Short mmCIF file of C-alpha atoms in Angstrom, two decimals:
data_model
loop_
_atom_site.label_atom_id
_atom_site.label_comp_id
_atom_site.label_asym_id
_atom_site.label_seq_id
_atom_site.Cartn_x
_atom_site.Cartn_y
_atom_site.Cartn_z
CA MET A 1 261.62 168.93 154.22
CA SER A 2 263.34 165.74 152.43
CA GLU A 3 266.75 165.13 153.49
CA SER A 4 268.26 166.62 150.45
CA GLY A 5 266.32 169.91 151.49
CA THR A 6 263.82 170.20 149.24
CA SER A 7 259.94 169.63 149.81
CA LYS A 8 258.64 165.69 149.34
CA THR A 9 255.07 167.85 149.70
CA LEU A 10 255.49 170.48 147.25
CA SER A 11 257.76 167.62 144.56
CA HIS A 12 254.46 166.02 144.81
CA GLY A 13 252.18 169.09 143.41
CA LEU A 14 254.39 169.37 140.83
CA GLN A 15 254.24 165.63 140.12
CA VAL A 16 250.71 166.25 140.11
CA LEU A 17 250.34 168.41 137.25
CA GLU A 18 253.83 166.92 135.68
CA LEU A 19 250.87 163.81 135.01
CA LEU A 20 248.09 166.20 134.03
CA VAL A 21 249.83 167.50 131.65
CA GLU A 22 250.49 164.20 130.07
CA HIS A 23 246.61 163.28 130.09
CA PRO A 24 244.61 166.55 129.31
CA GLN A 25 241.40 164.44 129.12
CA GLY A 26 242.14 164.18 132.72
CA LEU A 27 242.00 162.19 135.56
CA THR A 28 240.74 160.08 138.32
CA MET A 29 242.24 160.67 142.45
CA THR A 30 242.94 157.70 142.15
CA GLU A 31 244.82 157.73 138.83
CA ILE A 32 246.96 160.75 140.01
CA ALA A 33 247.62 158.87 143.10
CA ASP A 34 248.66 155.45 141.49
CA GLY A 35 250.62 157.66 138.84
CA ILE A 36 252.70 159.56 142.21
CA GLY A 37 252.56 156.69 144.19
CA VAL A 38 251.29 158.26 147.10
CA HIS A 39 247.41 156.65 148.88
CA ARG A 40 244.12 158.26 147.76
CA THR A 41 244.39 161.10 150.52
CA VAL A 42 247.13 162.66 149.80
CA ALA A 43 246.64 163.15 146.89
CA HIS A 44 243.24 163.91 147.42
CA ARG A 45 244.66 167.17 149.76
CA LEU A 46 247.27 168.36 146.62
CA VAL A 47 244.36 168.23 144.46
CA ARG A 48 242.39 170.81 146.81
CA THR A 49 245.51 172.59 147.51
CA LEU A 50 245.92 172.71 143.16
CA GLU A 51 242.67 174.02 142.93
CA ALA A 52 242.61 176.67 145.57
CA HIS A 53 245.24 178.12 143.53
CA HIS A 54 243.24 177.28 140.53
CA LEU A 55 246.30 175.34 138.87
CA CYS A 56 244.02 172.33 138.18
CA ARG A 57 239.77 171.67 138.01
CA ARG A 58 237.18 168.99 138.86
CA ASP A 59 234.00 168.65 136.01
CA ARG A 60 230.86 167.33 136.89
CA PHE A 61 232.46 163.66 136.31
CA LYS A 62 235.05 164.37 139.22
CA ARG A 63 238.17 164.08 136.58
CA ILE A 64 240.49 166.10 137.41
CA SER A 65 242.73 168.12 134.68
CA LEU A 66 244.95 171.24 134.25
CA GLY A 67 243.68 174.71 135.18
CA THR A 68 243.40 178.05 133.88
CA GLY A 69 245.31 179.85 136.52
CA LEU A 70 248.41 177.79 134.87
CA VAL A 71 248.06 180.64 131.94
CA ARG A 72 248.90 183.75 134.17
CA LEU A 73 251.91 182.01 135.34
CA ALA A 74 253.40 180.65 131.97
CA GLU A 75 252.68 184.09 130.42
CA PRO A 76 255.80 185.89 131.77
CA VAL A 77 257.94 182.77 130.95
CA GLU A 78 260.18 183.69 128.02
CA GLN A 79 258.40 186.09 126.90
CA ASP A 80 260.32 188.88 125.18
CA LEU A 81 261.74 185.57 123.52
CA ARG A 82 258.48 184.88 122.13
CA THR A 83 257.23 187.56 121.85
CA LEU A 84 260.72 188.48 118.91
CA ALA A 85 260.07 185.07 117.48
CA ARG A 86 256.42 185.40 116.63
CA PRO A 87 256.81 187.09 113.17
CA VAL A 88 260.21 185.29 111.92
CA LEU A 89 258.27 181.64 112.88
CA GLU A 90 255.36 183.03 111.56
CA GLU A 91 257.22 184.23 108.37
CA LEU A 92 259.47 181.11 107.84
CA SER A 93 256.34 179.04 108.55
CA ASP A 94 254.28 181.09 105.75
CA ALA A 95 258.15 180.26 103.42
CA GLY A 96 258.02 176.66 104.30
CA ARG A 97 254.42 175.64 104.00
CA ALA A 98 255.34 173.53 106.99
CA SER A 99 254.64 174.14 111.10
CA ALA A 100 257.65 175.96 112.41
CA HIS A 101 259.40 175.61 116.10
CA LEU A 102 261.48 177.49 118.28
CA VAL A 103 263.28 175.01 120.84
CA VAL A 104 265.25 176.01 124.03
CA ARG A 105 267.25 173.84 125.97
CA GLU A 106 266.10 172.45 129.08
CA ASN A 107 268.82 170.88 130.72
CA ALA A 108 272.09 168.64 129.53
CA GLU A 109 269.54 166.62 128.27
CA GLN A 110 266.35 167.65 127.58
CA VAL A 111 265.08 170.15 124.79
CA ARG A 112 261.72 172.16 125.38
CA MET A 113 259.16 172.99 122.79
CA LEU A 114 258.42 176.54 123.14
CA MET A 115 256.47 177.78 120.49
CA ILE A 116 254.97 176.56 117.35
CA VAL A 117 253.11 177.77 114.39
CA GLU A 118 251.21 176.53 112.36
CA PRO A 119 251.41 176.93 108.52
CA ARG A 120 248.24 179.52 107.54
CA GLN A 121 248.08 177.76 103.53
CA ALA A 122 248.75 174.41 103.38
CA ARG A 123 246.25 171.30 102.83
CA MET A 124 248.67 169.43 106.33
CA HIS A 125 250.45 170.32 108.61
CA VAL A 126 251.75 168.84 111.48
CA SER A 127 251.09 169.75 115.19
CA PHE A 128 252.49 169.50 118.24
CA ARG A 129 252.25 170.68 121.66
CA SER A 130 253.80 173.47 123.48
CA GLY A 131 255.78 172.88 126.49
CA GLN A 132 256.54 169.29 125.38
CA LEU A 133 260.32 168.18 126.37
CA ASP A 134 262.38 166.01 124.21
CA PRO A 135 265.97 164.37 124.55
CA ILE A 136 268.07 166.43 123.54
CA GLY A 137 270.04 164.02 121.08
CA ARG A 138 266.78 163.04 119.61
CA GLY A 139 264.75 165.53 116.68
CA SER A 140 266.48 168.09 114.47
CA ALA A 141 266.14 170.90 117.10
CA GLY A 142 267.89 169.16 119.63
CA LEU A 143 270.51 168.11 117.05
CA ALA A 144 271.10 171.44 116.14
CA LEU A 145 271.88 172.48 119.45
CA LEU A 146 274.46 169.39 120.16
CA ALA A 147 276.24 170.40 116.52
CA ALA A 148 276.92 173.99 117.69
CA GLU A 149 278.75 172.60 120.25
CA PRO A 150 282.09 171.59 120.13
CA PRO A 151 282.76 167.83 118.15
CA VAL A 152 283.12 164.90 121.33
CA GLU A 153 284.18 160.86 120.87
CA GLY A 154 280.74 158.79 119.73
CA GLU A 155 278.88 161.41 118.59
CA ARG A 156 276.03 160.55 115.84
CA GLU A 157 276.40 161.28 112.07
CA GLU A 158 273.56 163.41 111.63
CA ILE A 159 275.66 165.70 114.29
CA THR A 160 278.76 166.29 112.83
CA ARG A 161 276.72 165.88 109.63
CA ALA A 162 275.30 169.64 111.22
CA ARG A 163 278.13 170.88 112.20
CA SER A 164 279.12 170.92 108.41
CA ARG A 165 276.03 172.18 106.73
CA GLY A 166 274.80 174.49 109.23
CA TYR A 167 270.91 173.04 110.01
CA ALA A 168 270.23 169.47 111.35
CA VAL A 169 267.83 166.89 109.97
CA SER A 170 265.77 164.05 111.53
CA VAL A 171 263.47 162.55 110.03
CA GLY A 172 260.93 159.95 112.96
CA GLU A 173 262.37 160.57 115.90
CA ILE A 174 259.89 163.01 117.48
CA ALA A 175 257.14 161.61 115.43
CA PRO A 176 256.95 159.02 113.13
CA GLY A 177 256.88 159.92 109.69
CA ILE A 178 258.06 163.34 110.27
CA THR A 179 260.95 165.10 109.17
CA GLY A 180 262.38 167.79 111.28
CA ILE A 181 265.18 170.84 109.76
CA SER A 182 266.31 172.81 112.85
CA ALA A 183 269.45 175.44 112.85
CA VAL A 184 270.78 177.09 116.16
CA VAL A 185 270.04 180.38 116.92
CA PRO A 186 273.05 182.82 117.22
CA THR A 187 272.34 184.90 119.91
CA GLY A 188 276.13 185.25 120.85
CA ARG A 189 275.93 183.71 124.37
CA ASP A 190 277.88 181.18 125.20
CA ALA A 191 276.22 178.73 125.33
CA PRO A 192 274.08 178.16 122.40
CA GLY A 193 270.24 177.53 124.13
CA THR A 194 267.83 178.12 121.16
CA SER A 195 266.81 177.19 118.24
CA ILE A 196 264.33 177.00 115.71
CA GLY A 197 263.35 174.86 112.33
CA LEU A 198 260.59 173.06 111.03
CA SER A 199 258.35 169.89 110.77
CA LEU A 200 256.76 168.31 107.88
CA PHE A 201 254.92 165.26 106.82
CA GLU A 202 257.70 165.23 103.48
CA ALA A 203 260.99 167.26 102.55
CA PRO A 204 261.04 167.26 98.84
CA ASP A 205 264.50 169.64 99.11
CA PRO A 206 265.59 169.05 102.11
CA ASP A 207 268.87 171.59 101.22
CA GLU A 208 266.74 174.36 99.66
CA LEU A 209 264.14 174.32 103.33
CA GLY A 210 267.94 174.14 105.90
CA ARG A 211 269.16 177.70 104.10
CA LEU A 212 265.30 178.62 104.82
CA VAL A 213 266.08 177.99 108.12
CA VAL A 214 268.81 179.37 108.34
CA ALA A 215 268.92 182.47 107.52
CA SER A 216 265.41 182.39 109.94
CA ALA A 217 268.36 181.55 113.38
CA GLN A 218 270.09 184.15 111.82
CA ARG A 219 267.21 186.80 111.48
CA LEU A 220 266.17 185.77 115.13
CA GLY A 221 269.77 186.35 115.86
CA SER A 222 270.17 190.07 115.65
CA LEU A 223 266.96 190.78 116.71
CA LEU A 224 268.37 188.90 120.16
CA LYS A 225 271.96 191.27 120.42
#
């Protein structure tokens, strides 16, 4: 146990999983050891333990990647929210002809992409990885969540503007050339922690899309109450 009362070994194991999330093509044992700052023999024990629980796997080239056991662990996470949100996101995605996303607040500094639904009829669409973390102060999803809170001195102009019109717009903040339009889902809870929105390459009429996103957020909010 470390001085803070946490398990150092468990922390290292979780760091291995987080590192593999960032490298879906897999890593060598040496790369894992260097990535989390431990000796190669320690990395080997960590990987062997994770393999035993099917949380990572080794291919014929001895590269380590995430294992299928993570699917079973992840399935119950926010299951009710994802189940209720899916038809709303599908309808929003088709109406906006763009990728629709569900984002939850992870902590004071970050938001997590919980679900993304891609449009069924669109020549091109934006694709993100579910589970990715982004700074709350960058991108429409986080800006929408911040706009739902009381104003603070020195806040970004985009947050103030989002508070007045009910949805946030960002351009090129999460990925170059991508426009995001998001609105907070009104759940009736004290701290707003969920937003939905659209990500697209071009937004010729952000106001129209903004109204569409707000309507979808309100619909999901009524389902969650």
